[in-house]
Short mmCIF file of C-alpha atoms in Angstrom, two decimals:
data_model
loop_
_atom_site.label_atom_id
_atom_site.label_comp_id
_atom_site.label_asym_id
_atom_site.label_seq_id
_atom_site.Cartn_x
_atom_site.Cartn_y
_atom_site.Cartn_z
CA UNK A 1 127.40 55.54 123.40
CA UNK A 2 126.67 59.01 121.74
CA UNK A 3 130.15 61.39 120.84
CA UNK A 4 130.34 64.04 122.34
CA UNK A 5 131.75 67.27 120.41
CA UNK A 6 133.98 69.54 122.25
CA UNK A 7 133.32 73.43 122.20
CA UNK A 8 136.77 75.08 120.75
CA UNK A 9 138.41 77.09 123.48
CA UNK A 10 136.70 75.26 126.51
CA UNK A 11 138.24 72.59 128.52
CA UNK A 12 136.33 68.94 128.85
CA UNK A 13 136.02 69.89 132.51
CA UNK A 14 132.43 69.44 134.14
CA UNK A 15 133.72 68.93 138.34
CA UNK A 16 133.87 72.30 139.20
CA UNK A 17 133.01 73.17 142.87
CA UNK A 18 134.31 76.34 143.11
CA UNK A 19 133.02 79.77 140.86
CA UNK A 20 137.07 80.77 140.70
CA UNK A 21 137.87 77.56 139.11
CA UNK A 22 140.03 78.77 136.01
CA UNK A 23 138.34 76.01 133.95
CA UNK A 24 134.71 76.97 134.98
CA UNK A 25 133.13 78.11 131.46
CA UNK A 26 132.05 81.70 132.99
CA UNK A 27 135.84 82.01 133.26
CA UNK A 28 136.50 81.14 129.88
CA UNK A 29 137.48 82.31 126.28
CA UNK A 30 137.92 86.23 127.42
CA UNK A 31 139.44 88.45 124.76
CA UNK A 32 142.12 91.12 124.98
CA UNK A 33 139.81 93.93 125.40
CA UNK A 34 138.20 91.91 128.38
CA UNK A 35 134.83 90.91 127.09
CA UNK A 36 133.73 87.50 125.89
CA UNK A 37 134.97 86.01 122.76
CA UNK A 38 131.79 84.91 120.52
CA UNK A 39 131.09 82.25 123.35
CA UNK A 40 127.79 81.79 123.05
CA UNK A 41 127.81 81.49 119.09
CA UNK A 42 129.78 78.41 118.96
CA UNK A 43 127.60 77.12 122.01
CA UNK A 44 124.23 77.64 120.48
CA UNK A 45 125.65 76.35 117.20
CA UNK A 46 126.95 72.93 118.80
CA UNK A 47 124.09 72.89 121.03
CA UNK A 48 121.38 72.96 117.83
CA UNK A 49 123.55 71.17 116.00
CA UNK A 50 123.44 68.00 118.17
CA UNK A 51 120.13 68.20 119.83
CA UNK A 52 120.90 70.09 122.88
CA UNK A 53 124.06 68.32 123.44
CA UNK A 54 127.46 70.56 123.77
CA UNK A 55 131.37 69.44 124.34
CA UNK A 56 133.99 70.94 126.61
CA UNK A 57 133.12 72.98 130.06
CA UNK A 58 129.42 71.94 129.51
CA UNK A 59 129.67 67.77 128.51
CA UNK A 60 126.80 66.00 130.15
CA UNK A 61 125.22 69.06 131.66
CA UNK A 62 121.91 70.23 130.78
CA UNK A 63 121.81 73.56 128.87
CA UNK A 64 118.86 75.38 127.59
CA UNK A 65 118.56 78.09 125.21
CA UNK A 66 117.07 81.28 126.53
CA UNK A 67 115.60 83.57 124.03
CA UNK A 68 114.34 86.71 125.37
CA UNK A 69 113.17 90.04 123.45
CA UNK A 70 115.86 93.10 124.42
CA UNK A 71 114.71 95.36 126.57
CA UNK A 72 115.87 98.29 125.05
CA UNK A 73 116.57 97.04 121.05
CA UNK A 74 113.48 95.12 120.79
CA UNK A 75 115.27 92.19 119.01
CA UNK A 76 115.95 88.75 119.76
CA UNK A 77 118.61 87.60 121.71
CA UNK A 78 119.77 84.21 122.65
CA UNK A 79 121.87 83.13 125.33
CA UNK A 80 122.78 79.54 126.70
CA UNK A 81 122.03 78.85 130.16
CA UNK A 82 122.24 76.26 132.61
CA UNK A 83 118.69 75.68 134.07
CA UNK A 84 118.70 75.07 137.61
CA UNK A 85 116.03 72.88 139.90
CA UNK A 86 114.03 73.03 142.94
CA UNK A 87 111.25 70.38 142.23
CA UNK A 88 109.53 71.33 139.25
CA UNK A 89 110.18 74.50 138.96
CA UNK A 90 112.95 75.30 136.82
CA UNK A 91 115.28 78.39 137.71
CA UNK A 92 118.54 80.37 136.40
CA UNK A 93 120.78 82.66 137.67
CA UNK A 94 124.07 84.28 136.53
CA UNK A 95 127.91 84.34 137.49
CA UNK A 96 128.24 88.26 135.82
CA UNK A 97 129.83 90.12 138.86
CA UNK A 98 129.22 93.57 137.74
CA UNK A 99 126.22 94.05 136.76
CA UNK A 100 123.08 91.89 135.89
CA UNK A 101 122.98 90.36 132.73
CA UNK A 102 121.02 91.44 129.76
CA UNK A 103 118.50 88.53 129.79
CA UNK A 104 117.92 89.33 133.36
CA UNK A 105 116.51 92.86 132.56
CA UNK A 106 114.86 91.34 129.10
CA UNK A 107 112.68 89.25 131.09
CA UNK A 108 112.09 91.74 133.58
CA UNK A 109 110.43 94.06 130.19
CA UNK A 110 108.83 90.93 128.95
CA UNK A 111 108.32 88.05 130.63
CA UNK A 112 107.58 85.79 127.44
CA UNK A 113 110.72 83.92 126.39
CA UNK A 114 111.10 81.28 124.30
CA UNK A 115 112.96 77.81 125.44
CA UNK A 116 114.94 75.24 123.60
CA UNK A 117 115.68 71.98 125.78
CA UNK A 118 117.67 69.14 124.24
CA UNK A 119 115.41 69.01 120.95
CA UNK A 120 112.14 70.78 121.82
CA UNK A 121 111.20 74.57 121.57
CA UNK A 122 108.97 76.09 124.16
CA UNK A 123 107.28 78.70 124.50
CA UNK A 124 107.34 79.96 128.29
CA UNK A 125 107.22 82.60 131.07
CA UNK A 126 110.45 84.19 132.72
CA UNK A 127 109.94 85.71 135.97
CA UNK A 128 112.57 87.84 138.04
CA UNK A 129 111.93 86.80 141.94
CA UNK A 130 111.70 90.05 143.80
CA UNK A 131 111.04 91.16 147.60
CA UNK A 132 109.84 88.16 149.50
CA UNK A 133 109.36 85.19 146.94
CA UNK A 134 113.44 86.20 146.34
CA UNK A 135 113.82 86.14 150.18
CA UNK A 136 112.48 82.75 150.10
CA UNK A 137 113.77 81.36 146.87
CA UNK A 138 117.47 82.98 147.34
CA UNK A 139 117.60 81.30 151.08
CA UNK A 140 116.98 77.94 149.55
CA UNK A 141 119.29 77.94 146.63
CA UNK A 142 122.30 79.55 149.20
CA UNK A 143 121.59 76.58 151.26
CA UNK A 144 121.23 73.88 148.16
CA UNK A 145 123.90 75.34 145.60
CA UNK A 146 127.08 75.57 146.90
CA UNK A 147 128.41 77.39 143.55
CA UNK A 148 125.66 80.27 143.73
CA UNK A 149 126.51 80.30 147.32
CA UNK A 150 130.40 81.04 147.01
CA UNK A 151 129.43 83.61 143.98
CA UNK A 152 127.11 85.42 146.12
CA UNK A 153 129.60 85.68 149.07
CA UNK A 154 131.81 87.41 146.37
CA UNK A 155 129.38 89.92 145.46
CA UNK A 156 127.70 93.21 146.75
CA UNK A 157 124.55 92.70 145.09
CA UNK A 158 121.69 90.40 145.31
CA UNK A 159 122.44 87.31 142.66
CA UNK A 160 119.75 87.30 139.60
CA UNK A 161 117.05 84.74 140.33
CA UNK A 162 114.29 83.91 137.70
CA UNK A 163 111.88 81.38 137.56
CA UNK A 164 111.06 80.04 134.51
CA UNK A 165 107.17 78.14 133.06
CA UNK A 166 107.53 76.17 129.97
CA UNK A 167 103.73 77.42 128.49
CA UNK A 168 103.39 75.47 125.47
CA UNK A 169 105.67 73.26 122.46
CA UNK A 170 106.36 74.93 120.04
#
């Protein structure tokens, strides 16, 4: 049996079945001033750290690591990210209610991301599902994820879908 290390600040909580669950990670490890607290440094530190593996809100999930080139800065950013599934095709979305999250509009300037999956690096292909593939795509995850589902009955907006294509090992 392989230890698993728990994330500091995040509870070892991995039922969650609704998106206000206090102990859901999304609603996690806030700071006075309202934005996140170096979350995802500690994440993709554990996470490279231990082959892909992380502790606390996200023990015995999968979890990738997204890197995508900013849209407006140019540089690299990563952020970790809990890959979704409808077949083969691998998907992610986000629980930001306010706006759409950075990587969203990264991949949306550059589709070419790079992918680390338990202890593999990919290179791959983002792509943000618009007009009728979303149509499509979004009716099947509302009717297959419950959490994405409850989020998007919360929100005004349409949830960020992309689809992403592992290309090549790196």
């Amino acid at each position: 049996m392989s230890e698993t290390h728990s994330t500091a600040g995040q509870p070892d909580q991995t039922d969650i079945t609704d998106y206000d669950d206090p102990n859901a990670p999304w609603n996690q490890a806030w700071d006075q001033e309202g934005s996140i607290a170096n979350w995802n440094d500690d994440v993709i530190k554990e996470f490279r750290e231990n082959s892909g593996k992380v502790g606390g809100a996200y023990a015995g999930g999968d979890l990738i690591l997204l890197t995508t080139t900013g849209a407006k800065s140019g540089k690299r950013h990563t952020t970790p990210l809990g890959p979704l599934n409808r077949g083969d095709t691998m998907y992610v979305s986000s629980f930001i209610e306010d706006k759409y999250p950075a990587w969203w509009y990264n991949i949306k300037a550059d589709p070419q991301v790079t992918i680390e999956l338990r202890d593999k690096t990919y290179q791959a292909t983002g792509k943000v599902l618009e007009g009728a593939d979303y149509d499509e795509f979004a009716t099947w995850v509302l009717a297959n994820n419950p959490l994405l589902a409850d989020f998007q009955s919360k929100i005004d907006r349409p949830m960020p879908l992309v689809v992403l294509t592992l290309d090549s090992e790196v």
